Short mmCIF file of N, CA and C in Angstrom, two decimals:
data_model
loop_
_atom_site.label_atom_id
_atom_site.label_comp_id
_atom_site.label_asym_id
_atom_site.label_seq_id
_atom_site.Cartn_x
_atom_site.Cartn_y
_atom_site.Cartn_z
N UNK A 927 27.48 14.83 -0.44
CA UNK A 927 26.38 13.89 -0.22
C UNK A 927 26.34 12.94 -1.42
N UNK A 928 26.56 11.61 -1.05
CA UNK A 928 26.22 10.65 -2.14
C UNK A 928 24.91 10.75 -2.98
N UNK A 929 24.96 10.18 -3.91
CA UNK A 929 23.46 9.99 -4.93
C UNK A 929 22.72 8.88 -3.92
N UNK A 930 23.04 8.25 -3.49
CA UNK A 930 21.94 7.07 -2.55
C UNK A 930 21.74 7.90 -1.17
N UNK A 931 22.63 8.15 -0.31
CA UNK A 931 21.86 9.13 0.65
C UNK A 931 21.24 10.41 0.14
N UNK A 932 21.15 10.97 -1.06
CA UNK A 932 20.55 11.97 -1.66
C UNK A 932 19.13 11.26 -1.76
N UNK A 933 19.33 10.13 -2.48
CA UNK A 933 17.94 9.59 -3.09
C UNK A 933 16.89 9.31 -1.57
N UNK A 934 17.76 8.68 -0.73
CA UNK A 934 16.84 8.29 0.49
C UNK A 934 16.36 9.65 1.20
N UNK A 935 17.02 10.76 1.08
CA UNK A 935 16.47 12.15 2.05
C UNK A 935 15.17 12.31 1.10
N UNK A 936 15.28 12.13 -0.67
CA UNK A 936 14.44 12.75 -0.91
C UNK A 936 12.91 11.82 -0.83
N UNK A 937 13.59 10.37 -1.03
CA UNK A 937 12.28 9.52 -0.95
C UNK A 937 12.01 9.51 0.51
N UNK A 938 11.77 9.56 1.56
CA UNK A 938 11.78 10.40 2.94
C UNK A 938 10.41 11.32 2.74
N UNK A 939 11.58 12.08 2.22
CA UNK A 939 10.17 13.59 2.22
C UNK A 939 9.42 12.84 1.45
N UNK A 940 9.42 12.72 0.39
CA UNK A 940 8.04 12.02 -0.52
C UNK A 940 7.02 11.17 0.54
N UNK A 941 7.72 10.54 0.96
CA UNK A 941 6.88 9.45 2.17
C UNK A 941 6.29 10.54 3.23
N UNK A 942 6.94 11.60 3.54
CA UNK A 942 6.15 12.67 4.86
C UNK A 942 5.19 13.41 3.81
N UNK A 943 5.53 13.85 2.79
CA UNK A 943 4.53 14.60 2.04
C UNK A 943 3.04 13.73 1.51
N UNK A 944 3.26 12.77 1.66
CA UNK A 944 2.14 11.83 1.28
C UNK A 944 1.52 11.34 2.63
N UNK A 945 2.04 11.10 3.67
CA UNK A 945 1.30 11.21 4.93
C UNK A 945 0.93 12.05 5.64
N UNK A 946 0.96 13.22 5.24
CA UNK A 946 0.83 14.56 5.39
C UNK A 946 -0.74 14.94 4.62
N UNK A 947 -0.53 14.38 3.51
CA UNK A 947 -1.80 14.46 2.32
C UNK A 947 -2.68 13.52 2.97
N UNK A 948 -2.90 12.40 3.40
CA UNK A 948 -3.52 11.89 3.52
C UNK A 948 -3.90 11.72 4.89
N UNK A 949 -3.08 12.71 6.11
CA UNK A 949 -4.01 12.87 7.35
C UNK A 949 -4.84 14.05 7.18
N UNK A 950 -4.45 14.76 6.24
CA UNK A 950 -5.68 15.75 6.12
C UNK A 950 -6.94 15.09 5.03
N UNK A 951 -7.06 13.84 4.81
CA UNK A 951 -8.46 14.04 3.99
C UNK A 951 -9.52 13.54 5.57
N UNK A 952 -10.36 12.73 4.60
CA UNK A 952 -11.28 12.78 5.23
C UNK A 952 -11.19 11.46 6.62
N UNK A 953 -11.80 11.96 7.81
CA UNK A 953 -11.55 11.02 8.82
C UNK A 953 -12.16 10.04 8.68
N UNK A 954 -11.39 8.82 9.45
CA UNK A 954 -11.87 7.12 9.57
C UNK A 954 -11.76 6.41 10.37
N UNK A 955 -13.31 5.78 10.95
CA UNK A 955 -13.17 5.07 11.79
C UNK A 955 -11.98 3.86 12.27
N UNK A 956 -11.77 4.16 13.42
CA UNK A 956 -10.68 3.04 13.42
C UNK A 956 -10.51 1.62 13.21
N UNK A 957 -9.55 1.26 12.58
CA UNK A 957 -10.03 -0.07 11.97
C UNK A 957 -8.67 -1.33 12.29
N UNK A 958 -8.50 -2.23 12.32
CA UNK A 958 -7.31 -2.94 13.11
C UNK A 958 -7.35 -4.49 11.97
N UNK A 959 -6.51 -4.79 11.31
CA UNK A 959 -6.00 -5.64 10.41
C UNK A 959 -5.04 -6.55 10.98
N UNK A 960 -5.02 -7.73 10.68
CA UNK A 960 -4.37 -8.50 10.96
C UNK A 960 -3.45 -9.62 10.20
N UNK A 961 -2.45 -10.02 9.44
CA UNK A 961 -2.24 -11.29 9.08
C UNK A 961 -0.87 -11.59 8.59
N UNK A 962 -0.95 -12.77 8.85
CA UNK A 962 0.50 -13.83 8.60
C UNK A 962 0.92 -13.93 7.17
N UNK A 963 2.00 -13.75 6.66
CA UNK A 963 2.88 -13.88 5.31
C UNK A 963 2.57 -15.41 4.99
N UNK A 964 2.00 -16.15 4.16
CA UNK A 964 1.91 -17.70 4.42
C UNK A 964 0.64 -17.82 4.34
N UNK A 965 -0.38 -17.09 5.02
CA UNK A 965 -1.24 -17.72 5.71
C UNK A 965 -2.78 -16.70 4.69
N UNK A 966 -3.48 -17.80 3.70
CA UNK A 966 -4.35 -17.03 3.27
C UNK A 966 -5.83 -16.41 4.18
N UNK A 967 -5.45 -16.56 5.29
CA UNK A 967 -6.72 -15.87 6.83
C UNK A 967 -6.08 -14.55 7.13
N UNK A 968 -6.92 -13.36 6.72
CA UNK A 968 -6.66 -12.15 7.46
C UNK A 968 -8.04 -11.62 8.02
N UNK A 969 -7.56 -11.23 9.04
CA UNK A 969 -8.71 -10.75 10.00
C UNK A 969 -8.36 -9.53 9.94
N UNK A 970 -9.84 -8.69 10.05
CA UNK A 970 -10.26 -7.34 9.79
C UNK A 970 -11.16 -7.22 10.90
N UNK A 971 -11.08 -6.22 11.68
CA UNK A 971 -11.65 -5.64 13.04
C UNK A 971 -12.32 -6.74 13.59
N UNK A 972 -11.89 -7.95 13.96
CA UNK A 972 -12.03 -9.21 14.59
C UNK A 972 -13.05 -9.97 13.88
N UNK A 973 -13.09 -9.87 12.28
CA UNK A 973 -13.35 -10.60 11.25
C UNK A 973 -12.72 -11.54 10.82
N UNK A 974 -12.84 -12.48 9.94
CA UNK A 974 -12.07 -13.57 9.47
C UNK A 974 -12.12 -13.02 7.68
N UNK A 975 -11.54 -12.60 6.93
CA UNK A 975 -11.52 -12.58 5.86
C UNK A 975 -10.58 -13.71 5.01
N UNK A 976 -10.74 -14.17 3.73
CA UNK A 976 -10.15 -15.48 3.57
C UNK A 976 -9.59 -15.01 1.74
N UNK A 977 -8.58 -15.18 1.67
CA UNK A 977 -7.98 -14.46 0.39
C UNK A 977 -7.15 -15.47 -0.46
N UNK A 978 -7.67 -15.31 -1.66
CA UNK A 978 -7.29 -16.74 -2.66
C UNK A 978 -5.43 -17.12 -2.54
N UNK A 979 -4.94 -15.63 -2.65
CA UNK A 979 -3.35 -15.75 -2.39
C UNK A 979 -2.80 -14.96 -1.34
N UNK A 980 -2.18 -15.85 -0.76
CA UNK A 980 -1.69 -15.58 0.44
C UNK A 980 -0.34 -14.35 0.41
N UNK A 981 -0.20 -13.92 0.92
CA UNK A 981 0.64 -12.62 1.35
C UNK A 981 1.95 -13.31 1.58
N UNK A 982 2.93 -12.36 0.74
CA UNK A 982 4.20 -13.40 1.35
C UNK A 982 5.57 -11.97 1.42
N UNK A 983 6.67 -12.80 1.36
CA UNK A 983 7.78 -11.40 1.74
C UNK A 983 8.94 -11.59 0.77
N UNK A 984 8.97 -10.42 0.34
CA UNK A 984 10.11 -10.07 -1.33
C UNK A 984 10.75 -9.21 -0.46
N UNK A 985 12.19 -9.55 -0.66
CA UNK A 985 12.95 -8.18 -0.22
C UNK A 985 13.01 -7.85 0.86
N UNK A 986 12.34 -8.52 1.83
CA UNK A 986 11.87 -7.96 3.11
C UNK A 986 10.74 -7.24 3.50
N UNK A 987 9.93 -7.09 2.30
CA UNK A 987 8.66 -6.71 2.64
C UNK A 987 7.61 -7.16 2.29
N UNK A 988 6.38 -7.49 2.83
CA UNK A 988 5.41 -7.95 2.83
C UNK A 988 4.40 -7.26 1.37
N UNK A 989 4.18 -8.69 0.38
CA UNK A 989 3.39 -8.47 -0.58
C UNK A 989 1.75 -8.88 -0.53
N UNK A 990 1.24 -8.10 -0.93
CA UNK A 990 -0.47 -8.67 -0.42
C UNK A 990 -1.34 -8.67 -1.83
N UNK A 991 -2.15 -9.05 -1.85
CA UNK A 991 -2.88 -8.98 -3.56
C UNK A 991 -3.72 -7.67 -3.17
N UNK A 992 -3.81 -6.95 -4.26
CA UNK A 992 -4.59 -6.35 -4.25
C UNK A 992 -5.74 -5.79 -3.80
N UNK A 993 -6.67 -6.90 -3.87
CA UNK A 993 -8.22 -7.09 -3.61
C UNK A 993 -8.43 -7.08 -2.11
N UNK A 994 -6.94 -7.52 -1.58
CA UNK A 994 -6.38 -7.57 0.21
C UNK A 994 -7.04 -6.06 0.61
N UNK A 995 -5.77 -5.08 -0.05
CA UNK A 995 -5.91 -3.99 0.51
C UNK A 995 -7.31 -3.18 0.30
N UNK A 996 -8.33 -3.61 -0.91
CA UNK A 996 -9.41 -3.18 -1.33
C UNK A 996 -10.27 -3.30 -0.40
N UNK A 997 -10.09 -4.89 0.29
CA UNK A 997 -11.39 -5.20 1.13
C UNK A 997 -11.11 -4.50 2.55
N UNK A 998 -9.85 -4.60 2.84
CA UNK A 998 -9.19 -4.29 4.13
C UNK A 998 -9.26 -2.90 4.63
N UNK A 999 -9.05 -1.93 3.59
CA UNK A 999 -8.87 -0.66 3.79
C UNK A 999 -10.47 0.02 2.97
N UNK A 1000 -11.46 -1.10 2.45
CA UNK A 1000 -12.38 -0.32 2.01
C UNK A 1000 -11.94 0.90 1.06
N UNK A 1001 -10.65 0.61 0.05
CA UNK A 1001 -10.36 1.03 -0.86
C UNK A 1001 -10.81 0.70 -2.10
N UNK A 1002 -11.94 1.32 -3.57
CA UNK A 1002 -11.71 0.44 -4.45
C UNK A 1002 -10.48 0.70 -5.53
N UNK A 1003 -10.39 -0.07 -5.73
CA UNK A 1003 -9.16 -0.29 -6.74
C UNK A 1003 -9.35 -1.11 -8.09
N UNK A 1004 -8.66 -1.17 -9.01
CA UNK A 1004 -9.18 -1.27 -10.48
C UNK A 1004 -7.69 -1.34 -11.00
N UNK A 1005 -7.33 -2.05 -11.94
CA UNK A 1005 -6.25 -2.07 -13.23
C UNK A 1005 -6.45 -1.65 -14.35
N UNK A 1006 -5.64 -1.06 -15.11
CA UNK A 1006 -5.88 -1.09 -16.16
C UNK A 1006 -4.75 -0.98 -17.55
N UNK A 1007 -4.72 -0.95 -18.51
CA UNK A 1007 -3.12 -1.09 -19.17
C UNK A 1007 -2.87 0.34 -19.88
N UNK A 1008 -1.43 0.56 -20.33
CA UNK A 1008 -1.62 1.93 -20.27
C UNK A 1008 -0.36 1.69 -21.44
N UNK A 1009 0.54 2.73 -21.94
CA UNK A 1009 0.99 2.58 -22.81
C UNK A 1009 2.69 2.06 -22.74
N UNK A 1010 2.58 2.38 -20.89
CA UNK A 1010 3.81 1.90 -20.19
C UNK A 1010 3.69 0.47 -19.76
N UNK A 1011 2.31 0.04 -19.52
CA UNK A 1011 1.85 -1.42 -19.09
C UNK A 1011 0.94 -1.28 -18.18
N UNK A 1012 0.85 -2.29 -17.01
CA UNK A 1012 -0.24 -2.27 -16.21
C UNK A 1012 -0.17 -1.24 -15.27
N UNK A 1013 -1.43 -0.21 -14.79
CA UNK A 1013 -1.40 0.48 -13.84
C UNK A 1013 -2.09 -0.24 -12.68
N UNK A 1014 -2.15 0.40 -11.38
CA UNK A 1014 -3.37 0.01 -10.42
C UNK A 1014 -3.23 1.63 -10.22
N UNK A 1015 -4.69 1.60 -9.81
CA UNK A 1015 -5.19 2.60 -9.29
C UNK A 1015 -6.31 2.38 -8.15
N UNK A 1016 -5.84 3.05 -7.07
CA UNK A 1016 -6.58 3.18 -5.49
C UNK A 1016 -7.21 4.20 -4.84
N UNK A 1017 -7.80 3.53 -4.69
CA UNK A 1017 -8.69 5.32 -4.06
C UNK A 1017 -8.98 5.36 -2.80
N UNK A 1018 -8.09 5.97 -1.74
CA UNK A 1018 -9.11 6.04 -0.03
C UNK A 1018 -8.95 7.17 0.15
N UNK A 1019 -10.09 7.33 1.03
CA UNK A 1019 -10.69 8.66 1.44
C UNK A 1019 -10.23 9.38 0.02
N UNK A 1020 -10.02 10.55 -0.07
CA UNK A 1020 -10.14 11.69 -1.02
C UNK A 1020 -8.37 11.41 -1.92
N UNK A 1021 -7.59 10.43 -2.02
CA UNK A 1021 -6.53 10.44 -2.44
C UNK A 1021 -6.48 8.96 -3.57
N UNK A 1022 -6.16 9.10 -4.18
CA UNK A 1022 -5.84 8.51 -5.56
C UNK A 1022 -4.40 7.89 -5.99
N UNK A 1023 -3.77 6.69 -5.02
CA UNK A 1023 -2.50 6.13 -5.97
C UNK A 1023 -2.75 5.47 -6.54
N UNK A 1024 -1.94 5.72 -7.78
CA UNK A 1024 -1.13 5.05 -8.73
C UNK A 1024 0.23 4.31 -9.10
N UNK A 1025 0.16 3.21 -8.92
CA UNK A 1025 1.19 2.37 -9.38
C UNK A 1025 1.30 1.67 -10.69
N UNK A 1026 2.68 1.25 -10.63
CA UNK A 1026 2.66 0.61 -12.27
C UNK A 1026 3.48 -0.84 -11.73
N UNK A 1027 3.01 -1.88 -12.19
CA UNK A 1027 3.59 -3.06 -11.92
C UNK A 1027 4.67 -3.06 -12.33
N UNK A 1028 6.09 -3.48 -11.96
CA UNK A 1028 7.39 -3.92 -12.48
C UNK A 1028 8.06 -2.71 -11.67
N UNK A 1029 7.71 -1.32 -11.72
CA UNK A 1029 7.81 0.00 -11.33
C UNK A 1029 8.36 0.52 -9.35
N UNK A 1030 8.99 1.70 -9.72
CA UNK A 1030 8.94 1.22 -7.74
C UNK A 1030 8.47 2.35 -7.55
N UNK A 1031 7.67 3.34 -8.59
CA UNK A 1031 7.30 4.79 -8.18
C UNK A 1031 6.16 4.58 -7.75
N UNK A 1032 5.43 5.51 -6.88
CA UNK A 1032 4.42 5.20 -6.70
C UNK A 1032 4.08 7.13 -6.54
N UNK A 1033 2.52 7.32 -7.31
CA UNK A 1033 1.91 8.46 -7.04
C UNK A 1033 0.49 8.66 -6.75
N UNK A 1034 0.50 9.75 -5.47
CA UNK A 1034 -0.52 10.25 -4.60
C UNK A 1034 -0.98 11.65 -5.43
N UNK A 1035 -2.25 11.76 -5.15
CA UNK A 1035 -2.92 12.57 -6.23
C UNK A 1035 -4.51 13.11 -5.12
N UNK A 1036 -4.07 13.97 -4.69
CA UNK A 1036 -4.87 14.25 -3.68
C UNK A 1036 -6.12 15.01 -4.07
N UNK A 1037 -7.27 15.22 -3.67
CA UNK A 1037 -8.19 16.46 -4.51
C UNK A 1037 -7.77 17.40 -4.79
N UNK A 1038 -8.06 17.87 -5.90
CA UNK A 1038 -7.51 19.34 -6.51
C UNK A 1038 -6.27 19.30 -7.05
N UNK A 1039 -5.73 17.64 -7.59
CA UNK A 1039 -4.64 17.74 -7.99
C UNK A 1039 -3.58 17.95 -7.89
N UNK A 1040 -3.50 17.80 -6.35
CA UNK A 1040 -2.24 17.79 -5.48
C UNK A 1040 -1.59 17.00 -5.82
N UNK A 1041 -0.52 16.76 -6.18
CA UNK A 1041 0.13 15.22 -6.47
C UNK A 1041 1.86 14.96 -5.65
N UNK A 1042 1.78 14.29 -5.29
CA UNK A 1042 3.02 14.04 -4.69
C UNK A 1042 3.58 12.36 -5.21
N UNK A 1043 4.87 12.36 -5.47
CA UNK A 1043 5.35 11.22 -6.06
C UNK A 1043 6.62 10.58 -5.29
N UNK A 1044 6.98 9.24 -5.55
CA UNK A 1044 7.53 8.77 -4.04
C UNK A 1044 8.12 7.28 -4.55
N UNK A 1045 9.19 6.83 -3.67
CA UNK A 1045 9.49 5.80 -4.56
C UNK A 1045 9.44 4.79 -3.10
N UNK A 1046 8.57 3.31 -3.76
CA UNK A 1046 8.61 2.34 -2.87
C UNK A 1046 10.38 1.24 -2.85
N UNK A 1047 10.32 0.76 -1.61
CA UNK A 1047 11.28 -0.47 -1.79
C UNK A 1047 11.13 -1.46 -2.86
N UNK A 1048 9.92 -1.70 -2.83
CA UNK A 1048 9.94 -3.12 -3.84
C UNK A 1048 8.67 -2.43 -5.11
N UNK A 1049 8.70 -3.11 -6.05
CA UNK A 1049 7.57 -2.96 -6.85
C UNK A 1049 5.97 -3.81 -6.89
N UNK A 1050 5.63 -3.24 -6.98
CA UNK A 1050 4.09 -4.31 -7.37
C UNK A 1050 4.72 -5.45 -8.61
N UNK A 1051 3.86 -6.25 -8.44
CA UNK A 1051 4.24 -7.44 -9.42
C UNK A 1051 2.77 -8.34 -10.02
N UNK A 1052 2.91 -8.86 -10.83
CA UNK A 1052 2.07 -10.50 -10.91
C UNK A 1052 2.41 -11.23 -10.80
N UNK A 1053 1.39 -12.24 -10.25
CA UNK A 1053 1.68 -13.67 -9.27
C UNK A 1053 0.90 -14.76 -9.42
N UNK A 1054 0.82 -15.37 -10.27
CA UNK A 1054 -0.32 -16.10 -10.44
C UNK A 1054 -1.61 -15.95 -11.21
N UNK A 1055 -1.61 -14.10 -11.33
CA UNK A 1055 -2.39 -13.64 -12.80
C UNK A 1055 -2.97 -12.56 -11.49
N UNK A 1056 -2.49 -12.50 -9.74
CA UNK A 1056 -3.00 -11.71 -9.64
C UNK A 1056 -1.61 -10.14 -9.21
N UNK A 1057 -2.66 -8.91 -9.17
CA UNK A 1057 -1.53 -8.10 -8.51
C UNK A 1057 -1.15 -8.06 -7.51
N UNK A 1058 0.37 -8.02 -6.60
CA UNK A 1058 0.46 -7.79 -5.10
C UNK A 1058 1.23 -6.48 -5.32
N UNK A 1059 0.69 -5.55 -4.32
CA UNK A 1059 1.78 -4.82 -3.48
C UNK A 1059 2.33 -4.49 -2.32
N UNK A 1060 3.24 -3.50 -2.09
CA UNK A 1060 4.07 -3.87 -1.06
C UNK A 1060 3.02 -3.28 0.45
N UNK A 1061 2.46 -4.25 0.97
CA UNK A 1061 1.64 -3.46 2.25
C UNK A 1061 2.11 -2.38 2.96
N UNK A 1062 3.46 -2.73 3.92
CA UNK A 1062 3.61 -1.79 4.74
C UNK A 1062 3.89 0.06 4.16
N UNK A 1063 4.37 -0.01 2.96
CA UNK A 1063 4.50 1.03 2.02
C UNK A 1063 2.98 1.60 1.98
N UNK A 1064 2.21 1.02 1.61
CA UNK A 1064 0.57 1.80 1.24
C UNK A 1064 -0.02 2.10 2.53
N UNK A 1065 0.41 1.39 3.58
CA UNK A 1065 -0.51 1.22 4.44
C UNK A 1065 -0.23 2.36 5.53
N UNK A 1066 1.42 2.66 5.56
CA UNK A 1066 2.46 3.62 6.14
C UNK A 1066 1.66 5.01 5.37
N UNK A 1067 1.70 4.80 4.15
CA UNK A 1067 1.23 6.14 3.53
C UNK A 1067 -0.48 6.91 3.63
N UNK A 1068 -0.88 5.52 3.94
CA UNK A 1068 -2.25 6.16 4.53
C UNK A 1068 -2.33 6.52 5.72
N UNK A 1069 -1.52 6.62 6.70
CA UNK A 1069 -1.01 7.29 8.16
C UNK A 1069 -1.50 5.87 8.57
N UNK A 1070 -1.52 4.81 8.80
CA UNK A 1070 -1.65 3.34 9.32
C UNK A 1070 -0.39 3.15 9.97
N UNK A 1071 -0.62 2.42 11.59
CA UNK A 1071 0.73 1.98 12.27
C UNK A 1071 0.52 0.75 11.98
N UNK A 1072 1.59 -0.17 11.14
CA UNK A 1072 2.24 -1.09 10.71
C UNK A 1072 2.99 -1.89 11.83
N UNK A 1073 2.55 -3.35 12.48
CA UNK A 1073 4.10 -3.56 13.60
C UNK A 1073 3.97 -4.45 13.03
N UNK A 1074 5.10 -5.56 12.97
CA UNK A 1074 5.74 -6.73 13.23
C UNK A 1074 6.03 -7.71 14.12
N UNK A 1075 5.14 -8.69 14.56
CA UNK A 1075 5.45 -9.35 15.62
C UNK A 1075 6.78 -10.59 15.08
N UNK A 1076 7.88 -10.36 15.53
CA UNK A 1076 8.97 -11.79 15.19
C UNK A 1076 8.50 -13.10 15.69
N UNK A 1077 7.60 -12.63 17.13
CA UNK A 1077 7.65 -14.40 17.70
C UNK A 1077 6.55 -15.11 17.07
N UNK A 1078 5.09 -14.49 16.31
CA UNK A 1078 4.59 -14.97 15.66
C UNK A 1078 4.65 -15.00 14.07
N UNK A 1079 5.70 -13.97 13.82
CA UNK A 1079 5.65 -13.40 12.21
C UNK A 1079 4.20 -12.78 11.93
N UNK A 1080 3.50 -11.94 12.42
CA UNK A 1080 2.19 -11.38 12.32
C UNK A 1080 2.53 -10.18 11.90
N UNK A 1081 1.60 -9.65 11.36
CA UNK A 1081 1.42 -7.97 10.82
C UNK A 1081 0.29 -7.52 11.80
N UNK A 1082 0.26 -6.45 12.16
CA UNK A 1082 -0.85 -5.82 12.74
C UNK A 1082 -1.03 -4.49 12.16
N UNK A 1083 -1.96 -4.02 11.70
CA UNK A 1083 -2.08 -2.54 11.20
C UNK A 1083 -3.05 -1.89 11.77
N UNK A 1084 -2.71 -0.79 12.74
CA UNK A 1084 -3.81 -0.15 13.03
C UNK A 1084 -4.48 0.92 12.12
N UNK A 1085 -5.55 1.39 11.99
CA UNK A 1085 -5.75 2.32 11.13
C UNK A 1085 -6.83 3.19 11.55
N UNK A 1086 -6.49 4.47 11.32
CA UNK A 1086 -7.24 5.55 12.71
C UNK A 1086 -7.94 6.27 11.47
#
């Protein structure tokens, strides 16, 4: 077994062990997200929400600011600097990630100190002075179905 198909079985499990953690916390009403890479209008359960920087695509995956996923997912979230550099830290329902900007690890920290650690495609970054990260990655990990429409380029996220 190669070191890159090694690395992908194990970042895999990391990704099931963290959606695993986080269908057992606490339940949530269902909630349905909406928005275009480009386009600073995202709609939230047939809301109009309006976001200073627009969401765009690194790598092939969709980057969102921060404050996106805060308002969107009713997550709060907070930065702060650390001795490695900038962290973010998120909190929904009963689980706690942590990211580090520049970084592609990302760690879940469940009550009681469960922690599971996991590596994203792309890293969080700054953009303008604000943070983005990679949506479908956080959003996948909070058990959220993520689609892709091609003919409009839309995101849709359901979230149960």
């Amino acid at each position: 077994m190669t070191g890159v198909n090694k690395n992908r079985i194990l970042t895999g499990v990391g990704v099931l062990v963290v959606i695993w953690m986080l269908m057992n916390a606490y339940p949530v009403s269902a909630t349905s997200i909406d928005l275009q890479p480009g386009s600073n209008e995202v709609v939230v359960d047939g809301n109009s929400l309006w976001v200073e920087e627009a969401p765009y695509i690194k790598e092939g995956r969709t980057m969102v600011p921060l404050d996106l996923i805060s308002q969107a997912f009713q997550a709060p979230a907070d930065t702060f600097y650390t001795d490695n550099g900038l962290q973010v830290r998120i909190l929904f329902r009963n689980v706690t990630v942590f990211l580090q900007v520049g970084e592609q690890g990302a760690h879940f920290i469940k009550q009681f100190d469960q922690e599971a650690v996991t590596k994203m495609d792309v890293a969080p970054e700054i953009v303008d002075g604000r943070v983005f990260v990679p949506l479908c990655f956080i959003a996948q990990g909070w058990g959220a179905i993520v689609n892709w429409d091609d003919s409009t380029e839309c995101i849709t996220i359901q979230k149960e």
